[in-house]
Every structure is written in C-alpha cells, then in structure tokens.
Coordinates of C-alpha atoms in Angstrom, one line a residue:
Chain A
M38 CA 0.0 0.0 0.0
D39 CA 3.0 2.2 0.3
R40 CA 3.2 2.8 -3.4
F41 CA -0.1 4.5 -3.6
E42 CA -0.4 8.3 -3.4
Y43 CA -3.2 10.6 -2.4
I44 CA -3.8 13.0 -5.2
D45 CA -6.5 15.0 -6.9
A46 CA -8.1 13.0 -9.7
R47 CA -6.8 14.9 -12.6
L48 CA -4.9 13.8 -15.6
F49 CA -1.4 15.0 -16.2
E50 CA -0.2 16.5 -19.4
G51 CA 0.3 13.7 -21.9
E52 CA -1.7 11.3 -19.8
T53 CA -4.8 9.9 -21.4
Y54 CA -7.7 8.0 -20.0
I55 CA -8.1 4.4 -21.1
K56 CA -10.8 2.6 -19.2
R57 CA -12.8 2.4 -16.0
D58 CA -14.4 -0.2 -13.9
K59 CA -16.5 -0.2 -10.8
N60 CA -17.1 -2.2 -7.6
V61 CA -13.4 -2.6 -7.0
K62 CA -11.8 -3.4 -3.7
I63 CA -8.2 -3.1 -2.9
Y64 CA -6.2 -5.7 -0.9
D65 CA -2.8 -4.8 0.4
G66 CA -1.1 -8.1 -0.3
E67 CA -3.4 -10.6 1.3
D68 CA -4.9 -8.1 3.7
K69 CA -8.1 -6.3 3.3
T70 CA -8.1 -2.6 3.3
Q71 CA -10.6 0.1 3.9
F72 CA -10.7 0.9 0.2
T73 CA -13.8 -1.0 -0.9
D74 CA -16.6 -0.4 -3.4
G75 CA -14.7 2.0 -5.4
E76 CA -14.1 2.9 -9.0
V77 CA -10.9 2.4 -10.8
I78 CA -9.7 4.5 -13.7
L79 CA -7.0 3.3 -15.9
T80 CA -4.8 5.8 -17.7
T81 CA -1.7 5.5 -19.8
H82 CA 0.4 6.3 -16.7
R83 CA -1.5 5.4 -13.7
I84 CA -4.3 3.5 -12.2
L85 CA -6.6 5.6 -10.0
W86 CA -9.0 4.4 -7.3
G87 CA -11.7 6.5 -5.8
K88 CA -15.1 6.4 -4.1
P89 CA -17.8 6.4 -6.7
G90 CA -18.3 9.9 -8.0
D91 CA -15.1 11.3 -6.5
I92 CA -12.9 10.8 -9.5
P93 CA -15.2 12.6 -12.0
K94 CA -15.4 15.5 -9.6
G95 CA -11.6 15.6 -9.4
L96 CA -11.5 14.9 -5.7
V97 CA -8.7 13.2 -3.9
C98 CA -8.2 9.6 -4.8
L99 CA -5.6 6.9 -4.7
S100 CA -3.2 6.9 -7.4
L101 CA -0.7 4.1 -8.4
H102 CA 1.9 4.8 -11.0
L103 CA 2.0 2.0 -13.5
Y104 CA 5.8 2.0 -13.5
Y105 CA 5.6 0.2 -10.2
V106 CA 3.9 -2.7 -11.8
F107 CA 6.2 -5.2 -13.2
C108 CA 3.8 -8.1 -13.4
L109 CA 0.1 -8.8 -13.6
E110 CA -1.8 -11.8 -12.6
E111 CA -5.4 -12.9 -12.6
E112 CA -6.7 -14.8 -9.6
R113 CA -9.9 -16.7 -9.5
L114 CA -10.8 -18.2 -6.2
K115 CA -13.8 -20.0 -5.1
A116 CA -15.5 -18.1 -2.4
N117 CA -15.4 -19.3 1.2
G118 CA -18.6 -20.5 2.6
V119 CA -20.8 -23.4 1.6
F120 CA -23.6 -21.4 0.2
D121 CA -21.7 -18.8 -1.7
L122 CA -21.1 -20.2 -5.2
S123 CA -19.6 -17.1 -6.6
F124 CA -15.9 -16.7 -7.6
K125 CA -13.7 -14.0 -6.3
E126 CA -11.9 -12.4 -9.2
R127 CA -8.9 -10.3 -8.6
I128 CA -6.1 -8.8 -10.5
I129 CA -2.8 -9.1 -8.7
L130 CA -0.3 -6.3 -9.4
H131 CA 3.3 -7.2 -8.4
L132 CA 5.0 -4.0 -7.5
G133 CA 8.5 -2.7 -7.3
P134 CA 9.7 -0.9 -4.2
A135 CA 8.5 2.5 -3.4
L136 CA 10.5 5.4 -4.7
P137 CA 11.7 8.2 -2.6
G138 CA 10.0 11.5 -3.2
K139 CA 6.7 9.8 -3.5
R140 CA 3.7 11.6 -2.2
P141 CA 2.2 10.5 0.9
G142 CA -0.2 7.6 0.6
P143 CA -2.3 5.4 2.8
A144 CA 0.7 3.7 4.2
V145 CA 4.4 4.6 4.7
V146 CA 5.6 1.0 4.6
S147 CA 4.0 -2.2 3.6
P148 CA 5.2 -5.7 4.2
Y149 CA 3.8 -6.8 0.8
H150 CA 5.1 -6.3 -2.6
F151 CA 1.9 -6.8 -4.4
V152 CA -1.7 -5.5 -4.2
K153 CA -4.9 -7.0 -5.4
F154 CA -7.7 -5.3 -7.1
S155 CA -10.8 -7.3 -6.4
F156 CA -13.6 -7.0 -9.0
K157 CA -17.0 -7.7 -7.5
D158 CA -18.6 -8.1 -10.9
G159 CA -15.7 -10.2 -12.2
I160 CA -12.7 -9.2 -14.2
D161 CA -13.5 -7.5 -17.5
P162 CA -11.1 -9.1 -20.0
A163 CA -10.9 -5.8 -21.9
F164 CA -9.9 -4.0 -18.7
Y165 CA -7.3 -6.6 -17.9
K166 CA -5.9 -6.4 -21.4
A167 CA -5.9 -2.6 -21.4
L168 CA -4.1 -2.6 -18.1
N169 CA -1.5 -5.1 -19.5
D170 CA -1.0 -3.0 -22.6
A171 CA -0.7 0.2 -20.6
V172 CA 1.9 -1.4 -18.3
S173 CA 4.0 -2.7 -21.2
A174 CA 3.5 0.4 -23.3
K175 CA 5.4 2.4 -20.7
A176 CA 4.0 5.6 -22.0
W177 CA 5.8 7.5 -19.2
E178 CA 9.2 6.7 -20.7
R179 CA 8.5 8.2 -24.1
L180 CA 7.4 11.6 -22.8
S181 CA 9.2 14.3 -20.9
P182 CA 9.0 14.1 -17.2
L183 CA 5.4 14.4 -16.0
V184 CA 4.3 17.8 -14.8
S185 CA 1.5 17.5 -12.3
P186 CA -0.8 20.5 -12.4
S187 CA -1.0 20.8 -8.7
S188 CA 2.5 19.6 -7.9
S189 CA 5.0 21.7 -6.2
T190 CA 7.7 19.1 -6.1
S191 CA 11.0 19.8 -7.7
P192 CA 11.8 18.2 -11.1
T193 CA 14.6 16.2 -9.6
S194 CA 12.1 14.3 -7.4
S195 CA 9.7 13.6 -10.2
P196 CA 9.6 9.9 -10.6
K197 CA 11.7 8.5 -13.3
P198 CA 10.6 5.4 -15.1
V199 CA 12.3 2.6 -13.3
T200 CA 12.0 -0.3 -15.7
S201 CA 15.2 -1.8 -14.4
I202 CA 13.4 -2.7 -11.2
N203 CA 12.4 -5.8 -13.1
S204 CA 16.0 -7.0 -12.9
K205 CA 16.7 -10.4 -11.8
I206 CA 19.2 -9.2 -9.3
R207 CA 16.4 -9.2 -6.8
S208 CA 16.9 -12.1 -4.4
G209 CA 14.7 -13.8 -2.0
I210 CA 11.4 -15.5 -2.5
V211 CA 10.0 -12.6 -4.6
G212 CA 13.0 -12.9 -6.8
I213 CA 12.4 -16.6 -7.3
E214 CA 8.8 -15.9 -8.1
R215 CA 9.8 -13.3 -10.6
S216 CA 12.2 -15.6 -12.3
I217 CA 9.6 -18.3 -12.6
E218 CA 7.3 -15.7 -14.2
E219 CA 10.1 -14.8 -16.7
Q220 CA 10.5 -18.4 -17.6
H221 CA 6.8 -18.8 -18.3
R222 CA 6.8 -15.8 -20.5
A223 CA 9.9 -17.0 -22.4
T224 CA 8.4 -20.4 -23.1
D225 CA 5.2 -18.8 -24.3
E226 CA 7.1 -16.6 -26.7
S227 CA 9.2 -19.4 -28.1
I228 CA 6.1 -21.6 -28.7
T229 CA 4.5 -18.8 -30.6
V230 CA 7.6 -18.3 -32.7
A231 CA 7.8 -22.0 -33.4
F232 CA 4.2 -22.1 -34.7
Q233 CA 4.9 -19.1 -36.8
D234 CA 7.5 -21.1 -38.6
L235 CA 4.9 -23.7 -39.3
T236 CA 2.5 -21.2 -40.9
K237 CA 5.5 -20.0 -43.0
L238 CA 6.1 -23.6 -44.1
M239 CA 2.5 -24.0 -45.1
T240 CA 2.5 -20.9 -47.2
K241 CA 5.7 -22.2 -48.9
A242 CA 4.1 -25.5 -49.6
K243 CA 1.2 -23.8 -51.3
D244 CA 3.6 -22.0 -53.5
M245 CA 5.4 -25.3 -54.4
V246 CA 2.1 -26.9 -55.4
A247 CA 1.1 -23.9 -57.5
I248 CA 4.4 -24.1 -59.3
S249 CA 4.0 -27.8 -60.0
K250 CA 0.4 -27.2 -61.3
N251 CA 1.9 -24.5 -63.6
I252 CA 4.4 -26.9 -65.0
S253 CA 1.9 -29.6 -65.6
A254 CA -0.4 -27.2 -67.4
K255 CA 2.5 -26.2 -69.6
I256 CA 3.4 -29.7 -70.4
R257 CA -0.1 -30.5 -71.4
E258 CA 0.1 -27.7 -73.9
K259 CA 3.2 -29.2 -75.4
Q260 CA 1.5 -32.4 -76.2
G261 CA 3.2 -32.9 -79.6
D262 CA 6.6 -33.4 -78.1
I263 CA 5.8 -36.5 -76.1
S264 CA 9.0 -38.1 -77.2
E265 CA 11.2 -35.6 -75.4
D266 CA 12.9 -37.1 -72.5
D267 CA 12.5 -34.1 -70.2
T268 CA 8.8 -33.9 -70.7
V269 CA 8.4 -37.5 -70.0
R270 CA 10.5 -37.2 -66.8
F271 CA 8.5 -34.2 -65.7
K272 CA 5.3 -36.1 -66.3
S273 CA 6.4 -39.0 -64.2
Y274 CA 7.5 -36.7 -61.4
L275 CA 4.2 -35.0 -61.4
M276 CA 2.3 -38.3 -61.2
S277 CA 4.2 -39.2 -58.1
L278 CA 4.1 -35.7 -56.7
G279 CA 0.4 -35.9 -56.0
I280 CA -2.6 -33.7 -56.3
D281 CA -3.0 -30.6 -54.2
D282 CA -6.4 -30.9 -52.8
P283 CA -7.7 -34.4 -53.2
V284 CA -11.4 -34.4 -53.6
T285 CA -12.6 -36.0 -50.4
R286 CA -16.0 -37.2 -49.5
D287 CA -16.4 -34.8 -46.5
T288 CA -15.8 -31.8 -48.7
F289 CA -19.1 -32.2 -50.2
R290 CA -22.5 -32.5 -48.8
S291 CA -24.1 -34.7 -51.4
D292 CA -22.6 -37.8 -53.0
S293 CA -23.3 -36.7 -56.5
E294 CA -21.4 -33.5 -56.1
Y295 CA -18.5 -35.5 -54.8
Y296 CA -18.6 -37.8 -57.8
M297 CA -18.8 -34.9 -60.2
G298 CA -15.7 -33.3 -58.7
L299 CA -13.9 -36.7 -58.6
S300 CA -14.9 -37.3 -62.2
Q301 CA -13.5 -34.0 -63.2
Q302 CA -10.2 -34.7 -61.4
I303 CA -9.9 -38.1 -63.0
S304 CA -10.5 -36.6 -66.4
D305 CA -7.9 -33.9 -66.0
M306 CA -5.4 -36.4 -64.8
M307 CA -6.0 -39.2 -67.3
V308 CA -6.0 -37.2 -70.5
A309 CA -2.2 -37.2 -70.7
V310 CA -1.8 -40.7 -69.5
L311 CA -4.3 -42.1 -72.0
M312 CA -2.5 -40.3 -74.8
D313 CA 0.6 -42.1 -73.8
C314 CA -0.8 -45.6 -73.9
G315 CA -2.7 -45.5 -77.1
G316 CA -6.0 -44.0 -75.9
I317 CA -7.3 -47.0 -73.9
M318 CA -6.6 -48.3 -70.4
S319 CA -8.3 -50.9 -68.3
L320 CA -10.1 -49.6 -65.3
A321 CA -7.9 -51.5 -62.9
D322 CA -4.9 -49.7 -64.2
V323 CA -6.7 -46.4 -64.0
W324 CA -7.5 -47.0 -60.4
C325 CA -3.9 -47.8 -59.6
R326 CA -2.7 -44.6 -61.3
V327 CA -5.2 -42.4 -59.7
N328 CA -4.5 -43.6 -56.2
R329 CA -0.8 -43.4 -56.7
A330 CA -1.2 -39.8 -57.8
R331 CA -3.4 -38.9 -54.9
G332 CA -1.0 -40.2 -52.3
L333 CA -3.4 -39.7 -49.4
E334 CA -7.1 -39.9 -49.4
L335 CA -7.3 -42.9 -51.7
I336 CA -10.5 -43.8 -53.4
S337 CA -12.3 -47.1 -53.5
P338 CA -13.0 -49.0 -56.7
E339 CA -16.7 -48.2 -56.3
D340 CA -15.9 -44.5 -56.1
L341 CA -13.9 -44.8 -59.3
L342 CA -16.6 -46.7 -61.0
N343 CA -19.3 -44.2 -60.1
A344 CA -17.1 -41.2 -61.0
C345 CA -16.3 -42.8 -64.4
K346 CA -20.0 -43.2 -65.1
L347 CA -20.3 -39.4 -64.9
L348 CA -17.5 -38.7 -67.4
Q349 CA -19.8 -38.2 -70.3
T350 CA -22.1 -36.0 -68.3
I351 CA -19.3 -33.6 -67.5
G352 CA -18.2 -33.5 -71.1
A353 CA -14.8 -35.1 -70.5
P354 CA -12.8 -36.1 -73.5
M355 CA -12.9 -39.7 -72.4
S356 CA -15.5 -42.2 -71.3
M357 CA -15.9 -45.6 -69.6
R358 CA -16.7 -48.5 -71.9
K359 CA -17.8 -52.0 -71.1
F360 CA -16.9 -54.6 -73.7
P361 CA -19.2 -57.5 -74.5
S362 CA -16.8 -59.8 -72.8
G363 CA -17.3 -57.7 -69.6
A364 CA -14.0 -55.9 -69.4
C365 CA -14.2 -52.3 -68.4
V366 CA -11.9 -49.7 -69.8
L367 CA -11.4 -46.0 -69.9
Q368 CA -11.2 -44.8 -73.5
L369 CA -10.4 -41.5 -75.2
N370 CA -13.3 -40.3 -77.3
S371 CA -10.9 -39.9 -80.3
H372 CA -10.1 -43.6 -80.1
R373 CA -11.8 -45.5 -82.9
D374 CA -12.6 -49.1 -83.1
E375 CA -12.2 -49.2 -86.9
E376 CA -8.6 -48.0 -86.7
V377 CA -7.8 -50.6 -84.1
A378 CA -9.4 -53.3 -86.2
K379 CA -7.5 -52.3 -89.3
D380 CA -4.3 -52.2 -87.4
T381 CA -4.9 -55.6 -85.8
S382 CA -5.9 -57.2 -89.1
R383 CA -2.7 -55.9 -90.6
L384 CA -0.7 -57.5 -87.8
L385 CA -2.7 -60.7 -88.4
E386 CA -1.7 -60.8 -92.1
E387 CA 1.9 -60.3 -91.2
N388 CA 1.9 -63.0 -88.6
G389 CA -0.5 -65.5 -90.1
F390 CA -2.4 -65.8 -86.9
L391 CA -2.2 -64.3 -83.4
T392 CA -3.0 -65.2 -79.9
P393 CA -3.8 -62.5 -77.3
V394 CA -0.5 -63.1 -75.6
K395 CA 1.5 -62.7 -78.8
L396 CA -0.4 -59.6 -79.8
S397 CA 0.1 -58.1 -76.3
Q398 CA 3.9 -58.5 -76.9
I399 CA 3.8 -57.1 -80.4
A400 CA 1.6 -54.1 -79.6
S401 CA 3.0 -53.5 -76.0
V402 CA -0.4 -53.6 -74.4
S403 CA -1.8 -55.7 -71.5
V404 CA -3.1 -59.1 -72.4
L405 CA -6.6 -58.0 -71.5
L406 CA -6.5 -55.2 -73.9
A407 CA -5.0 -57.4 -76.6
R408 CA -7.9 -59.7 -76.3
E409 CA -10.3 -56.9 -76.6
R410 CA -8.5 -55.7 -79.7
L411 CA -8.9 -59.1 -81.3
F412 CA -12.5 -59.3 -80.3
T413 CA -13.1 -55.9 -81.8
T414 CA -11.4 -56.9 -85.0
E415 CA -13.6 -60.1 -85.1
R416 CA -16.7 -58.0 -84.5
L417 CA -15.9 -55.9 -87.5
G418 CA -15.5 -59.0 -89.6
L419 CA -11.7 -58.7 -90.1
A420 CA -10.7 -61.7 -88.1
C421 CA -12.1 -65.1 -87.3
R422 CA -11.4 -67.2 -84.3
D423 CA -9.9 -70.6 -83.8
E424 CA -10.8 -72.3 -80.5
S425 CA -9.1 -75.5 -79.6
I426 CA -7.3 -77.2 -76.8
E427 CA -4.3 -75.2 -77.7
G428 CA -6.1 -72.0 -76.8
L429 CA -7.7 -69.1 -78.6
A430 CA -6.2 -67.8 -81.7
F431 CA -7.3 -65.4 -84.4
Y432 CA -6.7 -65.6 -88.2
P433 CA -7.4 -63.1 -90.9
N434 CA -11.0 -63.6 -91.9
L435 CA -10.5 -65.6 -95.2
F436 CA -14.2 -66.6 -95.1
L437 CA -15.2 -63.1 -96.1
K438 CA -12.2 -62.1 -98.0
S439 CA -11.6 -64.9 -100.4
V440 CA -14.2 -65.9 -102.9
S441 CA -14.4 -69.7 -102.4
Chain B
M15 CA -12.2 -90.7 -99.5
A16 CA -9.1 -90.3 -101.6
E17 CA -11.3 -88.9 -104.3
I18 CA -12.5 -86.0 -102.4
S19 CA -10.5 -82.8 -102.8
W20 CA -10.6 -80.9 -99.6
P21 CA -11.5 -77.3 -100.0
W22 CA -9.1 -74.7 -98.6
Q23 CA -11.3 -74.2 -95.6
Y24 CA -10.6 -77.7 -94.5
N25 CA -7.0 -76.8 -93.7
F26 CA -7.9 -73.5 -92.2
P27 CA -8.1 -74.0 -88.4
P28 CA -10.8 -71.4 -87.7
F29 CA -13.0 -73.5 -89.9
F30 CA -13.4 -75.9 -87.1
T31 CA -14.7 -73.2 -84.7
I32 CA -18.2 -71.9 -85.1
Q33 CA -17.7 -68.2 -85.7
P34 CA -19.6 -65.8 -83.5
H35 CA -19.6 -63.1 -86.1
T36 CA -22.8 -63.5 -88.1
E37 CA -21.5 -62.8 -91.6
T38 CA -18.5 -65.0 -91.1
R39 CA -20.6 -67.7 -89.6
T40 CA -23.0 -67.7 -92.6
K41 CA -20.1 -68.2 -94.9
Q42 CA -18.6 -70.9 -92.7
L43 CA -21.8 -72.9 -92.5
E44 CA -22.3 -72.7 -96.2
A45 CA -18.8 -74.1 -96.7
W46 CA -19.5 -76.9 -94.3
Q47 CA -22.7 -77.8 -96.0
Q48 CA -21.0 -78.1 -99.3
L49 CA -18.2 -80.1 -97.9
I50 CA -20.6 -82.6 -96.2
V51 CA -22.6 -83.1 -99.3
E52 CA -19.5 -83.6 -101.4
Y53 CA -18.1 -86.0 -99.0
L54 CA -21.2 -88.1 -98.5
K55 CA -21.7 -88.2 -102.3
S56 CA -18.3 -89.5 -102.9
T57 CA -18.5 -92.0 -100.1
K58 CA -22.0 -93.0 -101.1
Q59 CA -23.3 -92.3 -97.6
S60 CA -26.4 -90.6 -96.6
T61 CA -26.4 -90.5 -92.9
I62 CA -24.3 -88.9 -90.3
D63 CA -24.1 -90.2 -86.8
V64 CA -23.3 -87.2 -84.6
R65 CA -21.8 -89.5 -81.9
E66 CA -19.4 -90.9 -84.5
S67 CA -18.5 -87.6 -86.1
Q68 CA -15.2 -87.3 -84.3
N69 CA -13.9 -90.3 -86.0
S70 CA -14.7 -89.3 -89.5
P71 CA -12.0 -87.5 -91.4
L72 CA -14.8 -85.2 -92.6
F73 CA -15.0 -83.6 -89.2
N74 CA -11.6 -84.3 -88.0
N75 CA -8.5 -83.0 -89.8
A76 CA -5.6 -84.7 -88.1
S77 CA -3.1 -82.8 -90.1
I78 CA -3.9 -79.5 -88.5
N79 CA -5.1 -81.1 -85.3
R80 CA -8.5 -79.7 -85.4
K81 CA -11.9 -81.2 -85.3
L82 CA -15.5 -80.1 -85.0
S83 CA -17.0 -80.6 -81.6
Q84 CA -20.3 -82.6 -81.5
E85 CA -22.1 -79.4 -80.7
A86 CA -20.7 -77.8 -83.7
V87 CA -21.7 -80.8 -85.9
L88 CA -25.2 -80.5 -84.6
T89 CA -25.3 -76.8 -85.2
I90 CA -24.3 -77.4 -88.8
L91 CA -26.8 -80.1 -89.3
E92 CA -29.6 -78.1 -87.9
D93 CA -28.7 -75.3 -90.1
M94 CA -28.9 -77.7 -93.1
A95 CA -32.3 -78.9 -91.9
K96 CA -33.6 -75.4 -92.4
T97 CA -32.9 -75.7 -96.1
G98 CA -34.2 -79.2 -96.3
R99 CA -30.9 -80.7 -96.9
A100 CA -30.9 -82.8 -93.7
A101 CA -33.3 -84.3 -91.2
P102 CA -32.9 -86.2 -88.0
I103 CA -34.1 -89.7 -88.0
D104 CA -35.4 -89.6 -84.5
K105 CA -35.9 -87.2 -81.7
S106 CA -32.6 -87.9 -80.2
K107 CA -31.0 -86.2 -83.1
N108 CA -28.1 -88.5 -83.1
I109 CA -28.5 -89.8 -86.6
W110 CA -29.2 -87.5 -89.5
E111 CA -30.1 -88.2 -93.0
I112 CA -28.4 -85.9 -95.5
Y113 CA -30.1 -85.3 -98.8
W114 CA -27.5 -84.2 -101.2
H115 CA -30.4 -84.3 -103.5
S116 CA -33.8 -83.4 -102.2
L117 CA -36.3 -86.1 -101.9
D118 CA -38.1 -84.8 -104.9
E119 CA -35.0 -84.8 -106.9
W120 CA -34.4 -88.4 -106.0
G121 CA -37.9 -89.3 -106.9
N122 CA -37.6 -87.7 -110.3
M123 CA -34.3 -89.3 -110.9
I124 CA -35.6 -92.8 -110.2
Y125 CA -38.7 -92.2 -112.2
S126 CA -36.8 -91.0 -115.2
W127 CA -34.6 -94.0 -115.0
A128 CA -37.6 -96.2 -114.8
S129 CA -39.1 -94.6 -117.8
N130 CA -35.9 -94.7 -119.8
N131 CA -35.6 -98.4 -119.1
G132 CA -39.2 -99.2 -120.0
L133 CA -40.3 -100.1 -116.5
N134 CA -43.5 -98.3 -116.7
N135 CA -46.3 -100.4 -115.4
S136 CA -44.0 -102.9 -114.0
V137 CA -42.7 -103.8 -110.7
C138 CA -39.3 -103.4 -109.3
T139 CA -37.9 -104.4 -105.9
I140 CA -36.1 -102.0 -103.8
F141 CA -33.1 -104.2 -103.9
E142 CA -33.1 -104.0 -107.6
L143 CA -33.2 -100.3 -107.5
R144 CA -30.5 -100.0 -105.0
E145 CA -28.1 -102.6 -105.9
G146 CA -29.2 -104.0 -109.2
E147 CA -26.9 -104.1 -112.2
N148 CA -29.0 -101.8 -114.1
T149 CA -28.6 -99.0 -111.7
V150 CA -24.9 -99.1 -111.2
D151 CA -24.4 -95.9 -113.2
E152 CA -27.1 -94.1 -111.4
E153 CA -26.6 -91.8 -108.6
F154 CA -29.1 -93.5 -106.5
H155 CA -27.2 -96.7 -106.7
G156 CA -26.4 -97.7 -103.1
L157 CA -28.6 -95.0 -101.7
D158 CA -29.6 -95.4 -98.2
V159 CA -32.7 -97.5 -98.0
N160 CA -34.7 -95.2 -95.9
I161 CA -34.0 -92.3 -98.1
L162 CA -35.0 -94.3 -101.1
I163 CA -38.2 -95.3 -99.5
K164 CA -38.9 -91.7 -98.6
A165 CA -38.2 -90.6 -102.1
L166 CA -40.5 -93.2 -103.5
K167 CA -43.2 -92.2 -101.1
R168 CA -43.0 -88.7 -102.3
L169 CA -43.2 -90.0 -105.8
E170 CA -46.2 -92.0 -104.7
T171 CA -48.0 -88.9 -103.6
K172 CA -47.5 -87.5 -107.0
G173 CA -49.1 -90.6 -108.4
K174 CA -46.1 -91.8 -110.3
C175 CA -45.6 -95.0 -108.5
E176 CA -46.9 -97.2 -105.8
L177 CA -45.1 -98.9 -103.0
M178 CA -45.9 -102.5 -102.2
E179 CA -44.8 -105.2 -100.0
F180 CA -44.0 -108.7 -100.9
N181 CA -43.1 -111.6 -98.7
D182 CA -39.8 -110.2 -97.3
S183 CA -39.1 -107.3 -99.4
Q184 CA -40.5 -104.1 -100.7
G185 CA -41.2 -103.2 -104.2
V186 CA -42.4 -100.4 -106.3
K187 CA -44.6 -100.2 -109.3
F188 CA -44.0 -97.4 -111.7
F189 CA -46.8 -95.9 -113.7

C-alpha cells in the first residue's frame, strides 16, 4: 500500500484516459483494506482508485503509478462459505519498491510487494488487457517528465521510469517468483515463434504446389513433343508428386457433387496418361494410377466406377466403356474401333495368326487389352477365331475375304 | 475318301470353330454344307451319326489337329435342316439323313430311270433299285434304303408309283 499516493483526480499532461471499472476493492497483499466499493480509472500512466463519484469530480483519490507494476496476474478463487457459489476475481499487481519522493499515501511502509484489485462483478477481460497494454506500453518513458498540475515538487524528485526494477538481481522469494514468471513468458514466446514457422512452411508448400500445377499445365500444352525425355520425366515426377487438394467425401454434402468433382479430377489427370498408352486403359490400371497420384485420401474402386460413369455428363474427352466380354476400360473419345481393327488385321496378315499373348507382346499392351482388340477386330469381320485345346487364336478372316 | 478334294477351308483352323460373327458364320456354315454333301456323295453315304462324327475325317482333320465338336456338328446339321438338306431320324438327333439331292430330286431321278428303261407299269424291288446291275451308273445306286423309300413315297403322292410289300421285301410299281 505504500506505493499509492493521495492526489487529486486529474490527468497529467500527456496522460490519457483508457478505461474504467467499478465495484473494486483493494487488498494490500493478502490483507483487506478500507478501500472497498470504489471505482478504478486506468490511464496511460496510472491507475486511480476512488469512491464512486469522486474521480469525476476531481476529488482526492488513490493513485498508483504504472511504472511500479512489473507483473500482472489474474486470480480466480472459489468463495469461502458453503452457500456462496460465486468466484472471487482479482487482478494481482506485483510492484517494485516505493521510490523516494513519493507523495504521501495510505501507508508509509508495507510488508507486501503486491496488491490486489478485487472486482465484485468479475474481471472484465478488456480491462485486464488494457491494463496489461498500458503497463507494457510504458507511456511515461517516451514523454518528458510528467508535470503534475498541482504539484509543487522539484523536477529532480519527479519519478523517473524505473523499468530496471524488473532486474533479476532481486533475491529472496520474490526474486524466485519473478524468475519463474520470466521463464513462463519466455516459453510462451518461443512456442508462438515455433508455430509461426509452421505457418510459413504451409504458405511455402502452397507456393510449391502452385508451381507444379503450372508446370503440368505447360506440359499438357506441349502435347506434340511427347517423345522428349525431359517432358516424360516431368510427367512421371508430377504423377508421383500428388494432387494438391484431393477431392474428399467430406468436402461435399451430397454424394453426386463428390462424384462430379472426382470425375473432373480423374478426367484432368488421365488425359495425358491415356494419350501415352494409345487411348485406352483398363479400369484396374486407371485405379492404380489415380490412387498413386493422390497419395493420401485414396478412393475405393466403387468410387472410381461411379465417377467414371459421370465422365460423359461432365463432357470429359474420355468415357468408360464396357466390352461385351465384360472388361471395363477408360477410352479416349478420339479412339476409334475401326482403326484398331485395321491395325490388328494388318498384324494378323503379317503374322499369319495371333494369340492374345502374342499380340500383347507385339503391340505392347496388356493381355486383357490385346484380347479386346482381337474381339473388336472379329466383331468388325476382319478376323475369325480358332478355338481348340491349344487355346484361342485369331486368323485373318478368309471366309469373307476370299471368294471360295 | 481319296477322291475328295478338300477345299481350302478344310485346312484353315478357324473352320473348325463356329464363328460368332454373323456374316462370317454364314459363310462358314455354307462351306460346311457343301463339304458334307460332297463327302457323302463321294462315299455314297447318306447318314451322319453325330456321336461318331469325331472319327470321321470329314469332321476331323488330323493334319492340322483340329476337329469339330459334337455341338458344332449338330449346329451345322440343324442349319442344313432349315434348307431341307438334312433331317434327323429320331428325336434324339443322333443320326441324321443328308439329302444331297432333295427327296423330290431323288424321286424324279428314279422315275426317269424307270421310264428310260421301260419299266412303266412294271414292278421293281427296292433291292433291284438300289443294288441292281441296271442302276450301277445311277446316282441313287447304293442310296440309303430309308431315303430311297422316302423318295419313293414322295413319288407316290405324285401318283407316279406305288409302294408294295412282298413276302420279305418291298417293291415299287411305276406308272
């Protein structure tokens, strides 16, 4: 209590009012004082306490310079007494020693180095924050020495900002308390800084993904140069790099929206791949590629199937096709059966006859696709089949070609 | 058997698999029909037993290691039946008669032979028709009995002959 001063409630030059609160009681350390049910006014330099109505009238009140305050604390205690369920909410102000030349106050000496302001209505978080800000702002340091309007003290005795009172030189229990406080603050700060790094990393990652999307778009434009080694390498890197925001089920409310989005993503991804492998790929291979590219958030075969069904609806350049034999493939719209049949029939002529295995080796496609090619060629009448215990083989269709 | 000249299809492995493609299949079955008829003509046979088909060189080409399955044979025969070239003897469809000439054609052939040889208004046994010296040059020489009878029956309905039965054998009278 010895840091307080009695003074008229008037703002100094350069001092500004910040906030007020009411129903405040002052404790000297742990002891109660006579100063109860008062108002507090927070300014940039001081905290004033007065009986209600006194401060606005400019009457004498208690004044505590904020430069005494080196630490603030909140205290919430359950009230004593069985039937009293309220909480006692207090702000604890840890104070430095009183400075010489201080005006007389309620006490000359005090055994305690802290005071408590008890708020009957609870601590207003805004008030607490404002108090904190005011204490750390140290407005008194920036300005010229305060000139109190009714002061008659000499300039030499005007209180100088004593921030170094917070030094750790202080020993004793209070010193230990203070050092613990310091530690807490330091940990807090370091954690904040660490998380800041993470946000930086996340922004960087976004940049990386944007760049890779850029590159992939550029590559798609350069479709004609598929044979270039660099382009091929880039493509393979991109496939394993993954997609930025995989379309997940929870992103969408309804299933159909999800499938539409997924379908679009598949279409974008598979255009280049399909061009590479001759315009047609079995659905199982498509599933493997799509999941490999996604990395996380893999899709199930059912999801792929449903999404592929929508490819035509969204106007994708590819569509899913089910062959009469039951095989499902993803096929570019520009891919034509007739061309395949002609090509295959030419191969048949060259080789006399072909089995699916042999054709898959010659044409570098999977055996499943080779079978489908042969079936397609047969369907168009350019090949005929030979089934025996040796297996299935196809011959050029001499029945229709030769006039027998 | 040595007389028959196998058509190119006989040595074409796909010939022995019924083709799923409609157009191809039509051509294939046509070719089979012709081959069967030729073969039976040259071997003087008129029936095909489906169960025995695997053994016959007609359906089994050992040189290319391909043969028609029984199902395939049945398919071909049924197709022939549509054009009246074949008919099963019984419901089991195991034995089929092949008419490399239709019954009417047979009937006319027999009748014209009978007329040419002055057998009008006379009787002839079936045996004579089939295996008599007079008919050696005729196509119907050695024709399957059943077919012969059927042909004669057709002729009968046209009023050109009449079938009769003697003690053990059958005969026919030409008008």
